[in-house]
Amino acid sequence: MKEYDHKKIEKKWQTIWQENKVYKTLDNSKKKKFYVLDMFPYVSGEGIHVGHPKGYIATDVVSRMKRMQGFNVLHPMGFDAFGLPAENYAIKTKTNPVISVAKNIARFKKQLAIIGFDYDWEREVNTSDPKFYKWTQWIFLKLLEKGLAYESNEPVNWCPKDRTVLANEDVEDGKCERCGTIVEKKPIRQWVLKITDYADRLLADLDELDWPESIKESQKNWIGRSEGAEINFQIIFKNGGKPGLIPIFTTRPDTIFGATYLVLSPEHPWVTLAIDDNHKGVIDNVLEVGKYVKEVKNKNDIERTSLDKVKTGVELKGVKAINPATREEIPVWIADYVLLNYGTGAVMAVPADDARDREFSEKFKLPIFENYQKAGFEDFGKKVIKFKLRDWVFSRQRYWGEPIPILRVVDPEGIEGMGKVIPVKEKDLPVKLPKVKSYEPTGTAESPLANVSNWINVKKGQKIFKRESNTMPQWAGSSWYYLRYMDPKNNKALVDKKKEKYWNMVDLYVGGAEHATRHLIYARFWHKFLYDIGVVENKEPFKRLQHVGLIIASDGRKMSKRFGNIINPDTVIHTFGADTLRLYEMFMGPFDQAVAWSEEAIIGPRRFLERVWKIGKKVKERETKDFLSLRPRSRKGREPTTLENPLSPFLQKLLHKTIKKVTEDIEAMKFNTAISSLMIFMNEVEKFDSLSSDVYKKFLQILAPFAPHITEELWNMLGEKKSIHLSSWPKYDSEKIKDKEIKIIVQINGKVRAEILVEGDETEENIKQKSLKNEAVSKYTEDKEIKKIIYVKNRLINIVL
RNA sequence: GCCCGAGUGGCGGAAUUGGUAUACGCGCACGACUUAAAAUCGUGUCUCGUAAGGGAUGUGGGUUCGAUUCCCACCUCGGGCACCA
């Protein structure tokens, strides 16, 4: 037998696995199912680095163990392909996105293939495939039907560089999340999804999910629920206008006695009306107010909301409000620190209690009631709940996305119904994205599709329609793709009812934490909607979520082309092999934590595999003898301990302990300690001259999920005909794990002074006496009074003097 | 500002219903093998001390027979939210 030749072994088994469809997932199985899913990759053009496959390796390890444990495992892979980054890449490289996306996927798959994953590629999905996005469009139609999709002309975030509107979730610190350009507020016709209808459920159902607390916390912050009260303030006009009411929102209605003025958002509809031409005279300083409103309109969010900014505002002269608690007349101001789209767009200012109100009062010399009477929480207002979450701006003025399946009536004669929105009929789905030569964004409310006349114009009989030119955002397909893996080729339904019932829900979902407030909120929203209309059985899509910690470069920075610090998995596999790469990535540190890549440390897992190989060689050489003597290797300066007695079941016991540890650690995704225990086992085995092939094979089985190729080769070499990955996961025997002799630590006043060996069933009194008799102990205890002896079962004795 | 999470050898890290701190791996040192080197194998590797013994898990307190683990205050780093009333 030869040296450990990873190249030969890995290629050989990858081919055999594929040819024999070892990892095919069955639909109708009597077995219990296990659905383990990776967040599918967005393939925008750059090749991958060693950080990308880390999560895939983890799910691969879990899925392999689950399969060996007898589960019917669904572990699929697919591609998120629509959206801005892919289109920008296409524009940059002057390649049609249809072609560039296909090319990038092919390259990505090639890079994945050599890592040895157990995907069932027959279930691959691609969000830009018409057979797939037919159902994305179908969901949109259902949302529309249920009143959860609507058109709006409200000012929205507009990225001038990408020339499209963005959802709230796509804006980070007032900048476009993709390109960093400062976003503008522009009123543009757009499609919006009413995610806010689900705000309370999205929040409440977090409690029942096995997700990292940090992600739940992010979602809670993002949804931003606050309980408060709406209180009406009466408005009166000095020049004799008819009084009106303005509702304000506050989380502190008890502070109402301290409210010394009212502040409205400059965009408040009441203000808009008051400075309207037809309503001149309602307020005295219309010109001043109008000027301020205009100034505010021209500011972007960064200018408006930066914290160090000095507060600005204008009083509405000739207008007063009545504080319903004190019955006093108080002034009314407008200021841009009050936002229109939160609460009611109006607040009562309590400068004594609120830092912002205080700052504003001090600047404009407004009264502050330092000591005022506190009111009961519900004395003045009706209780209301507000959310920070905004509706999801769902249309993009870009080419590369799912067309929104909408028609509008076009009628040159101006007959009734013109401009009316007509949903495309279900039977006419998918509305296919036409192939075009030019797909540069137009910079208007229309996408480039508006100029594709043979696509945008639809004639049906006498009637002429125009298609909706906007497309869906990148996040549409990923909001439901996990359902399609259950039934990827179904033409009749998004997913077959029976199959959905069998597979739902995703048992384990693994991906980056950066998706906390976008993909993971959108997907939960769509899933809940699909639940409401009876498409899915469960109200949540992902039972358990784990996030992958980044792999950063050894210089401590992110791996990036820019820094020239990218480690390519292909190179690592070439040098060390896929099994070593897999093992190292799982061993480097806790799975969910960011760890730096080390070109030095990867040698450790490689050395480990080489030792596994060497032992395998020995086991094979002696295979003729069924059971090999466990004679300790004679080594100078070291007498074999009793545990290494040839007849002792030491290795048996260690094996069972290792099986237990590895099984539990994989389940808990503590791969680093699972591997550590495998290494400990190998270290012990090496102290023996030889090893029974039975024990060794069990060891191979629990190593197999981490290092599928080398274990398959050794397994096969030892005469096994069936794939190791289809063998049964070893079970540990809890009787065999029990220690006959237990080491007890003897402490004196909390300091370790000795250790004694006791039988497993020895009485407490016996153990105490034994410890007191110990020489090292009696040295300390003589002439001293023993106050107390504490015994912790199977662990220690603490003698308190 | 508010809300989460984390701080342990030269490095990645291990140890939780409070019970031997530093498992496993890397690195380093010494030794074996070699003409030599690499690879491999062996031994050692928190720190002060000749030793007995002492000290150390970001810092300072507390609870306890006993604290990396629990409590309080603070410092640093990472993440989320943020003129959200």
mmCIF file of N, CA and C (backbone and C1' of nucleotides) in Angstrom, chain A residues 217-218 221-222 250-251 304 307 309 311 337 339 342 347 356 388 587-588 590 593 595 607 611 672 676 679-680 683 743 753 780 790 792 795 798, chain B residues 3-5 12-16 19-21 23-27 39-43 52-55 64-66 79-85:
data_model
loop_
_atom_site.group_PDB
_atom_site.id
_atom_site.type_symbol
_atom_site.label_atom_id
_atom_site.label_comp_id
_atom_site.label_asym_id
_atom_site.label_seq_id
_atom_site.Cartn_x
_atom_site.Cartn_y
_atom_site.Cartn_z
ATOM 1 N N GLU A 217 -32.416 39.303 18.373
ATOM 2 C CA GLU A 217 -32.304 40.659 18.901
ATOM 3 C C GLU A 217 -32.292 41.681 17.755
ATOM 4 N N SER A 218 -31.515 41.381 16.701
ATOM 5 C CA SER A 218 -31.473 42.272 15.542
ATOM 6 C C SER A 218 -32.857 42.437 14.947
ATOM 7 N N ASN A 221 -35.021 44.589 17.152
ATOM 8 C CA ASN A 221 -34.671 46.004 16.970
ATOM 9 C C ASN A 221 -35.210 46.546 15.661
ATOM 10 N N TRP A 222 -35.114 45.718 14.645
ATOM 11 C CA TRP A 222 -35.535 46.174 13.319
ATOM 12 C C TRP A 222 -37.059 46.374 13.272
ATOM 13 N N THR A 250 -47.005 59.163 21.876
ATOM 14 C CA THR A 250 -45.979 59.208 22.915
ATOM 15 C C THR A 250 -45.915 57.874 23.647
ATOM 16 N N THR A 251 -44.687 57.501 24.062
ATOM 17 C CA THR A 251 -44.575 56.307 24.898
ATOM 18 C C THR A 251 -44.660 56.695 26.367
ATOM 19 N N ARG A 304 -30.214 65.133 7.516
ATOM 20 C CA ARG A 304 -31.333 65.385 8.390
ATOM 21 C C ARG A 304 -31.205 64.709 9.748
ATOM 22 N N LEU A 307 -26.636 63.067 14.324
ATOM 23 C CA LEU A 307 -26.910 63.403 15.726
ATOM 24 C C LEU A 307 -26.250 64.689 16.181
ATOM 25 N N LYS A 309 -25.953 67.292 14.564
ATOM 26 C CA LYS A 309 -26.551 68.442 13.904
ATOM 27 C C LYS A 309 -27.300 69.326 14.902
ATOM 28 N N LYS A 311 -30.290 71.511 16.108
ATOM 29 C CA LYS A 311 -31.718 71.407 15.802
ATOM 30 C C LYS A 311 -32.247 72.672 15.142
ATOM 31 N N TYR A 337 -36.617 67.230 13.286
ATOM 32 C CA TYR A 337 -36.258 66.060 14.104
ATOM 33 C C TYR A 337 -37.478 65.189 14.362
ATOM 34 N N LEU A 339 -40.190 62.932 12.660
ATOM 35 C CA LEU A 339 -40.303 62.222 11.389
ATOM 36 C C LEU A 339 -41.765 61.947 11.062
ATOM 37 N N TYR A 342 -43.144 57.998 11.407
ATOM 38 C CA TYR A 342 -43.185 57.231 12.658
ATOM 39 C C TYR A 342 -44.246 57.841 13.554
ATOM 40 N N VAL A 347 -45.402 65.246 17.849
ATOM 41 C CA VAL A 347 -45.096 64.877 19.220
ATOM 42 C C VAL A 347 -45.443 66.010 20.169
ATOM 43 N N ARG A 356 -33.931 65.472 23.639
ATOM 44 C CA ARG A 356 -34.089 66.195 22.372
ATOM 45 C C ARG A 356 -34.957 67.414 22.537
ATOM 46 N N LYS A 388 -41.271 50.247 14.021
ATOM 47 C CA LYS A 388 -40.324 50.970 13.164
ATOM 48 C C LYS A 388 -40.299 50.363 11.763
ATOM 49 N N PHE A 587 -12.118 22.728 12.455
ATOM 50 C CA PHE A 587 -11.303 22.637 13.664
ATOM 51 C C PHE A 587 -10.784 23.996 14.132
ATOM 52 N N MET A 588 -10.741 24.966 13.233
ATOM 53 C CA MET A 588 -10.057 26.235 13.531
ATOM 54 C C MET A 588 -10.571 26.952 14.768
ATOM 55 N N PRO A 590 -14.533 27.866 17.249
ATOM 56 C CA PRO A 590 -15.983 27.685 17.324
ATOM 57 C C PRO A 590 -16.621 28.097 16.001
ATOM 58 N N GLN A 593 -17.868 31.664 15.128
ATOM 59 C CA GLN A 593 -16.972 32.756 15.454
ATOM 60 C C GLN A 593 -16.029 33.047 14.294
ATOM 61 N N VAL A 595 -12.628 33.548 12.627
ATOM 62 C CA VAL A 595 -11.263 33.114 12.933
ATOM 63 C C VAL A 595 -10.376 33.399 11.729
ATOM 64 N N ARG A 607 -1.543 16.202 9.231
ATOM 65 C CA ARG A 607 -0.748 15.203 9.965
ATOM 66 C C ARG A 607 -1.664 14.152 10.592
ATOM 67 N N ARG A 611 -1.715 10.048 9.943
ATOM 68 C CA ARG A 611 -1.600 9.046 11.000
ATOM 69 C C ARG A 611 -2.764 8.056 10.913
ATOM 70 N N ASN A 672 -15.222 21.768 16.405
ATOM 71 C CA ASN A 672 -13.820 21.834 16.841
ATOM 72 C C ASN A 672 -13.527 20.833 17.953
ATOM 73 N N SER A 676 -11.236 17.405 18.034
ATOM 74 C CA SER A 676 -10.248 17.252 19.098
ATOM 75 C C SER A 676 -10.362 15.874 19.748
ATOM 76 N N MET A 679 -8.884 13.267 17.577
ATOM 77 C CA MET A 679 -7.422 13.321 17.639
ATOM 78 C C MET A 679 -6.910 12.632 18.903
ATOM 79 N N ILE A 680 -7.619 12.862 20.005
ATOM 80 C CA ILE A 680 -7.221 12.220 21.258
ATOM 81 C C ILE A 680 -7.275 10.698 21.105
ATOM 82 N N ASN A 683 -4.288 9.590 19.161
ATOM 83 C CA ASN A 683 -3.084 9.672 19.996
ATOM 84 C C ASN A 683 -2.958 8.449 20.901
ATOM 85 N N LYS A 743 -10.963 8.756 39.643
ATOM 86 C CA LYS A 743 -9.958 9.594 40.274
ATOM 87 C C LYS A 743 -10.672 10.721 41.026
ATOM 88 N N ARG A 753 -4.373 19.103 46.695
ATOM 89 C CA ARG A 753 -3.200 18.579 47.404
ATOM 90 C C ARG A 753 -2.905 17.135 47.060
ATOM 91 N N TYR A 780 -1.027 18.154 55.996
ATOM 92 C CA TYR A 780 -1.681 19.440 56.214
ATOM 93 C C TYR A 780 -2.658 19.418 57.382
ATOM 94 N N ILE A 790 -16.346 18.531 52.321
ATOM 95 C CA ILE A 790 -17.337 18.571 51.235
ATOM 96 C C ILE A 790 -16.982 17.516 50.209
ATOM 97 N N VAL A 792 -18.015 16.018 46.476
ATOM 98 C CA VAL A 792 -18.764 16.125 45.226
ATOM 99 C C VAL A 792 -18.588 14.808 44.493
ATOM 100 N N ARG A 795 -16.021 13.471 41.840
ATOM 101 C CA ARG A 795 -15.157 14.582 41.448
ATOM 102 C C ARG A 795 -14.099 14.910 42.507
ATOM 103 N N ASN A 798 -13.259 18.258 49.432
ATOM 104 C CA ASN A 798 -12.615 19.481 49.907
ATOM 105 C C ASN A 798 -12.641 19.482 51.427
ATOM 106 P P C B 3 -29.817 49.280 27.864
ATOM 107 O "O5'" C B 3 -30.007 48.143 26.757
ATOM 108 C "C5'" C B 3 -31.323 47.731 26.364
ATOM 109 C "C4'" C B 3 -31.202 46.776 25.218
ATOM 110 C "C3'" C B 3 -30.161 45.687 25.414
ATOM 111 O "O3'" C B 3 -30.615 44.687 26.299
ATOM 112 C "C1'" C B 3 -29.904 46.585 23.264
ATOM 113 P P C B 4 -29.559 43.659 26.936
ATOM 114 O "O5'" C B 4 -29.531 42.576 25.766
ATOM 115 C "C5'" C B 4 -28.433 41.751 25.705
ATOM 116 C "C4'" C B 4 -28.289 41.168 24.326
ATOM 117 C "C3'" C B 4 -27.017 40.371 24.228
ATOM 118 O "O3'" C B 4 -27.241 39.061 24.700
ATOM 119 C "C1'" C B 4 -27.033 41.946 22.495
ATOM 120 P P G B 5 -26.301 38.554 25.940
ATOM 121 O "O5'" G B 5 -24.966 38.144 25.192
ATOM 122 C "C5'" G B 5 -25.034 37.308 24.048
ATOM 123 C "C4'" G B 5 -23.777 37.406 23.242
ATOM 124 C "C3'" G B 5 -22.475 37.277 24.020
ATOM 125 O "O3'" G B 5 -22.188 35.936 24.353
ATOM 126 C "C1'" G B 5 -22.283 39.041 22.492
ATOM 127 P P G B 12 -5.103 34.178 19.354
ATOM 128 O "O5'" G B 12 -5.655 32.887 18.616
ATOM 129 C "C5'" G B 12 -5.951 32.940 17.223
ATOM 130 C "C4'" G B 12 -6.591 31.648 16.797
ATOM 131 C "C3'" G B 12 -7.750 31.179 17.664
ATOM 132 O "O3'" G B 12 -8.942 31.875 17.358
ATOM 133 C "C1'" G B 12 -6.308 29.364 17.246
ATOM 134 P P G B 13 -10.051 32.045 18.473
ATOM 135 O "O5'" G B 13 -10.543 30.566 18.702
ATOM 136 C "C5'" G B 13 -11.005 30.125 19.983
ATOM 137 C "C4'" G B 13 -10.610 28.685 20.137
ATOM 138 C "C3'" G B 13 -11.135 28.005 21.387
ATOM 139 O "O3'" G B 13 -12.359 27.363 21.084
ATOM 140 C "C1'" G B 13 -8.792 27.764 21.283
ATOM 141 P P A B 14 -13.448 27.119 22.165
ATOM 142 O "O5'" A B 14 -12.779 26.061 23.148
ATOM 143 C "C5'" A B 14 -12.734 24.702 22.755
ATOM 144 C "C4'" A B 14 -12.236 23.837 23.873
ATOM 145 C "C3'" A B 14 -13.062 23.827 25.138
ATOM 146 O "O3'" A B 14 -14.200 23.024 24.969
ATOM 147 C "C1'" A B 14 -10.768 23.827 25.663
ATOM 148 P P A B 15 -15.559 23.441 25.629
ATOM 149 O "O5'" A B 15 -15.222 23.301 27.186
ATOM 150 C "C5'" A B 15 -15.158 22.016 27.773
ATOM 151 C "C4'" A B 15 -14.653 22.139 29.177
ATOM 152 C "C3'" A B 15 -15.514 22.978 30.102
ATOM 153 O "O3'" A B 15 -16.557 22.187 30.625
ATOM 154 C "C1'" A B 15 -13.239 23.574 30.365
ATOM 155 P P U B 16 -18.102 22.640 30.512
ATOM 156 O "O5'" U B 16 -18.206 23.898 31.474
ATOM 157 C "C5'" U B 16 -18.039 23.775 32.881
ATOM 158 C "C4'" U B 16 -19.274 24.286 33.574
ATOM 159 C "C3'" U B 16 -20.559 23.548 33.187
ATOM 160 O "O3'" U B 16 -21.390 23.440 34.317
ATOM 161 C "C1'" U B 16 -20.709 25.825 32.546
ATOM 162 P P G B 19 -18.261 23.570 37.653
ATOM 163 O "O5'" G B 19 -17.120 22.938 38.561
ATOM 164 C "C5'" G B 19 -15.963 23.700 38.882
ATOM 165 C "C4'" G B 19 -15.021 22.836 39.665
ATOM 166 C "C3'" G B 19 -14.938 21.394 39.175
ATOM 167 O "O3'" G B 19 -13.616 20.952 39.388
ATOM 168 C "C1'" G B 19 -15.688 21.428 41.419
ATOM 169 P P U B 20 -12.561 21.081 38.227
ATOM 170 O "O5'" U B 20 -11.304 20.445 38.979
ATOM 171 C "C5'" U B 20 -10.802 21.027 40.169
ATOM 172 C "C4'" U B 20 -9.303 20.966 40.126
ATOM 173 C "C3'" U B 20 -8.670 21.689 38.924
ATOM 174 O "O3'" U B 20 -7.442 22.256 39.337
ATOM 175 C "C1'" U B 20 -8.052 19.428 38.902
ATOM 176 P P A B 21 -7.415 23.785 39.598
ATOM 177 O "O5'" A B 21 -7.673 24.420 38.167
ATOM 178 C "C5'" A B 21 -6.723 24.233 37.150
ATOM 179 C "C4'" A B 21 -7.407 24.383 35.825
ATOM 180 C "C3'" A B 21 -6.466 24.256 34.651
ATOM 181 O "O3'" A B 21 -6.378 22.891 34.255
ATOM 182 C "C1'" A B 21 -7.767 26.226 34.436
ATOM 183 P P A B 23 -3.356 21.819 27.754
ATOM 184 O "O5'" A B 23 -4.083 20.506 27.218
ATOM 185 C "C5'" A B 23 -4.591 19.548 28.130
ATOM 186 C "C4'" A B 23 -5.823 18.896 27.545
ATOM 187 C "C3'" A B 23 -5.730 18.509 26.069
ATOM 188 O "O3'" A B 23 -5.090 17.250 25.901
ATOM 189 C "C1'" A B 23 -7.761 19.633 26.457
ATOM 190 P P C B 24 -3.924 17.060 24.867
ATOM 191 O "O5'" C B 24 -4.603 17.461 23.481
ATOM 192 C "C5'" C B 24 -5.533 16.595 22.849
ATOM 193 C "C4'" C B 24 -6.070 17.255 21.593
ATOM 194 C "C3'" C B 24 -5.008 17.876 20.689
ATOM 195 O "O3'" C B 24 -4.394 16.924 19.852
ATOM 196 C "C1'" C B 24 -6.727 19.440 21.024
ATOM 197 P P G B 25 -2.862 17.092 19.454
ATOM 198 O "O5'" G B 25 -2.894 18.365 18.505
ATOM 199 C "C5'" G B 25 -3.484 18.276 17.221
ATOM 200 C "C4'" G B 25 -3.566 19.649 16.607
ATOM 201 C "C3'" G B 25 -2.262 20.399 16.450
ATOM 202 O "O3'" G B 25 -1.495 19.924 15.365
ATOM 203 C "C1'" G B 25 -3.898 21.860 17.291
ATOM 204 P P C B 26 0.071 20.077 15.396
ATOM 205 O "O5'" C B 26 0.282 21.634 15.149
ATOM 206 C "C5'" C B 26 -0.110 22.222 13.914
ATOM 207 C "C4'" C B 26 0.052 23.717 13.987
ATOM 208 C "C3'" C B 26 1.462 24.206 14.264
ATOM 209 O "O3'" C B 26 2.275 24.172 13.106
ATOM 210 C "C1'" C B 26 -0.048 25.396 15.619
ATOM 211 P P G B 27 3.793 23.800 13.250
ATOM 212 O "O5'" G B 27 4.359 25.013 14.121
ATOM 213 C "C5'" G B 27 4.438 26.328 13.561
ATOM 214 C "C4'" G B 27 4.827 27.318 14.633
ATOM 215 C "C3'" G B 27 6.168 27.051 15.301
ATOM 216 O "O3'" G B 27 7.220 27.590 14.534
ATOM 217 C "C1'" G B 27 4.546 27.455 16.963
ATOM 218 P P A B 39 9.818 19.866 8.143
ATOM 219 O "O5'" A B 39 9.304 18.390 7.819
ATOM 220 C "C5'" A B 39 8.348 18.188 6.774
ATOM 221 C "C4'" A B 39 8.194 16.709 6.516
ATOM 222 C "C3'" A B 39 7.805 15.887 7.738
ATOM 223 O "O3'" A B 39 6.419 15.909 7.983
ATOM 224 C "C1'" A B 39 9.623 14.855 6.645
ATOM 225 P P U B 40 5.902 15.913 9.488
ATOM 226 O "O5'" U B 40 6.350 14.494 10.037
ATOM 227 C "C5'" U B 40 5.788 13.294 9.510
ATOM 228 C "C4'" U B 40 6.522 12.106 10.051
ATOM 229 C "C3'" U B 40 6.553 11.998 11.569
ATOM 230 O "O3'" U B 40 5.359 11.434 12.077
ATOM 231 C "C1'" U B 40 8.730 11.625 10.732
ATOM 232 P P C B 41 4.786 11.934 13.452
ATOM 233 O "O5'" C B 41 5.733 11.197 14.506
ATOM 234 C "C5'" C B 41 5.747 9.779 14.576
ATOM 235 C "C4'" C B 41 6.898 9.324 15.427
ATOM 236 C "C3'" C B 41 6.961 9.945 16.815
ATOM 237 O "O3'" C B 41 6.075 9.326 17.726
ATOM 238 C "C1'" C B 41 9.098 10.033 15.834
ATOM 239 P P G B 42 5.448 10.178 18.899
ATOM 240 O "O5'" G B 42 6.685 10.329 19.888
ATOM 241 C "C5'" G B 42 7.207 9.191 20.567
ATOM 242 C "C4'" G B 42 8.407 9.589 21.374
ATOM 243 C "C3'" G B 42 8.164 10.710 22.380
ATOM 244 O "O3'" G B 42 7.566 10.214 23.561
ATOM 245 C "C1'" G B 42 10.153 11.135 21.198
ATOM 246 P P U B 43 6.596 11.122 24.397
ATOM 247 O "O5'" U B 43 7.586 12.176 25.055
ATOM 248 C "C5'" U B 43 8.497 11.753 26.075
ATOM 249 C "C4'" U B 43 9.393 12.902 26.456
ATOM 250 C "C3'" U B 43 8.673 14.181 26.865
ATOM 251 O "O3'" U B 43 8.200 14.128 28.194
ATOM 252 C "C1'" U B 43 10.434 14.721 25.385
ATOM 253 P P A B 52 8.791 21.595 45.033
ATOM 254 O "O5'" A B 52 8.372 22.015 46.503
ATOM 255 C "C5'" A B 52 8.388 21.051 47.555
ATOM 256 C "C4'" A B 52 8.201 21.738 48.872
ATOM 257 C "C3'" A B 52 6.907 22.561 48.997
ATOM 258 O "O3'" A B 52 5.821 21.755 49.396
ATOM 259 C "C1'" A B 52 8.742 23.871 49.680
ATOM 260 P P G B 53 4.487 21.784 48.580
ATOM 261 O "O5'" G B 53 4.214 23.342 48.401
ATOM 262 C "C5'" G B 53 3.572 24.099 49.416
ATOM 263 C "C4'" G B 53 3.986 25.534 49.298
ATOM 264 C "C3'" G B 53 3.060 26.428 48.467
ATOM 265 O "O3'" G B 53 1.923 26.858 49.206
ATOM 266 C "C1'" G B 53 5.295 26.831 47.830
ATOM 267 P P G B 54 0.607 27.196 48.476
ATOM 268 O "O5'" G B 54 0.986 28.518 47.667
ATOM 269 C "C5'" G B 54 1.097 29.759 48.364
ATOM 270 C "C4'" G B 54 1.690 30.822 47.483
ATOM 271 C "C3'" G B 54 0.805 31.375 46.375
ATOM 272 O "O3'" G B 54 -0.222 32.216 46.868
ATOM 273 C "C1'" G B 54 3.019 31.155 45.595
ATOM 274 P P G B 55 -1.621 32.230 46.122
ATOM 275 O "O5'" G B 55 -1.272 32.984 44.762
ATOM 276 C "C5'" G B 55 -0.872 34.357 44.806
ATOM 277 C "C4'" G B 55 -0.479 34.823 43.433
ATOM 278 C "C3'" G B 55 -1.537 34.646 42.347
ATOM 279 O "O3'" G B 55 -2.540 35.645 42.398
ATOM 280 C "C1'" G B 55 0.546 33.914 41.527
ATOM 281 P P U B 64 -20.892 34.247 51.895
ATOM 282 O "O5'" U B 64 -20.456 32.931 51.122
ATOM 283 C "C5'" U B 64 -21.446 31.976 50.732
ATOM 284 C "C4'" U B 64 -20.792 30.896 49.930
ATOM 285 C "C3'" U B 64 -19.583 30.236 50.584
ATOM 286 O "O3'" U B 64 -19.975 29.259 51.535
ATOM 287 C "C1'" U B 64 -19.113 30.721 48.316
ATOM 288 P P C B 65 -19.110 29.070 52.890
ATOM 289 O "O5'" C B 65 -17.764 28.385 52.406
ATOM 290 C "C5'" C B 65 -16.669 28.267 53.301
ATOM 291 C "C4'" C B 65 -15.621 27.374 52.684
ATOM 292 C "C3'" C B 65 -15.233 27.732 51.259
ATOM 293 O "O3'" C B 65 -14.261 28.750 51.238
ATOM 294 C "C1'" C B 65 -15.647 25.408 51.392
ATOM 295 P P G B 66 -14.387 29.899 50.186
ATOM 296 O "O5'" G B 66 -14.191 29.110 48.818
ATOM 297 C "C5'" G B 66 -12.890 28.625 48.474
ATOM 298 C "C4'" G B 66 -12.964 27.805 47.225
ATOM 299 C "C3'" G B 66 -13.531 28.522 46.007
ATOM 300 O "O3'" G B 66 -12.536 29.295 45.369
ATOM 301 C "C1'" G B 66 -14.511 26.385 46.207
ATOM 302 P P G B 79 -18.183 45.131 13.732
ATOM 303 O "O5'" G B 79 -19.633 44.620 14.151
ATOM 304 C "C5'" G B 79 -20.176 43.451 13.540
ATOM 305 C "C4'" G B 79 -21.475 43.084 14.207
ATOM 306 C "C3'" G B 79 -22.610 44.083 14.089
ATOM 307 O "O3'" G B 79 -23.207 44.088 12.813
ATOM 308 C "C1'" G B 79 -22.534 43.269 16.291
ATOM 309 P P G B 80 -23.897 45.411 12.282
ATOM 310 O "O5'" G B 80 -25.254 45.422 13.104
ATOM 311 C "C5'" G B 80 -26.238 44.424 12.845
ATOM 312 C "C4'" G B 80 -27.386 44.610 13.802
ATOM 313 C "C3'" G B 80 -28.054 45.976 13.750
ATOM 314 O "O3'" G B 80 -28.947 46.104 12.668
ATOM 315 C "C1'" G B 80 -27.673 45.386 15.988
ATOM 316 P P C B 81 -29.091 47.515 11.941
ATOM 317 O "O5'" C B 81 -29.866 48.350 13.059
ATOM 318 C "C5'" C B 81 -31.198 47.999 13.405
ATOM 319 C "C4'" C B 81 -31.670 48.849 14.544
ATOM 320 C "C3'" C B 81 -31.600 50.348 14.337
ATOM 321 O "O3'" C B 81 -32.620 50.844 13.493
ATOM 322 C "C1'" C B 81 -30.791 49.841 16.475
ATOM 323 P P A B 82 -32.213 52.041 12.492
ATOM 324 O "O5'" A B 82 -32.008 53.236 13.515
ATOM 325 C "C5'" A B 82 -33.119 53.742 14.251
ATOM 326 C "C4'" A B 82 -32.623 54.666 15.306
ATOM 327 C "C3'" A B 82 -31.968 55.940 14.826
ATOM 328 O "O3'" A B 82 -32.908 56.859 14.331
ATOM 329 C "C1'" A B 82 -30.752 55.064 16.639
ATOM 330 P P C B 83 -32.440 58.131 13.577
ATOM 331 O "O5'" C B 83 -32.911 59.145 14.700
ATOM 332 C "C5'" C B 83 -32.043 60.153 15.212
ATOM 333 C "C4'" C B 83 -32.672 60.617 16.519
ATOM 334 C "C3'" C B 83 -34.212 60.642 16.482
ATOM 335 O "O3'" C B 83 -34.726 60.605 17.812
ATOM 336 C "C1'" C B 83 -33.409 62.836 16.576
ATOM 337 P P C B 84 -34.881 59.159 18.623
ATOM 338 O "O5'" C B 84 -36.156 58.498 17.938
ATOM 339 C "C5'" C B 84 -37.468 58.962 18.242
ATOM 340 C "C4'" C B 84 -38.397 57.768 18.217
ATOM 341 C "C3'" C B 84 -37.709 56.502 18.762
ATOM 342 O "O3'" C B 84 -38.279 55.936 19.904
ATOM 343 C "C1'" C B 84 -38.387 56.201 16.451
ATOM 344 P P A B 85 -39.343 55.480 20.537
ATOM 345 O "O5'" A B 85 -39.697 56.795 21.369
ATOM 346 C "C5'" A B 85 -41.020 57.180 21.518
ATOM 347 C "C4'" A B 85 -41.007 58.622 21.868
ATOM 348 C "C3'" A B 85 -42.376 59.274 21.917
ATOM 349 O "O3'" A B 85 -43.013 59.082 23.166
ATOM 350 C "C1'" A B 85 -40.962 60.577 20.597
#
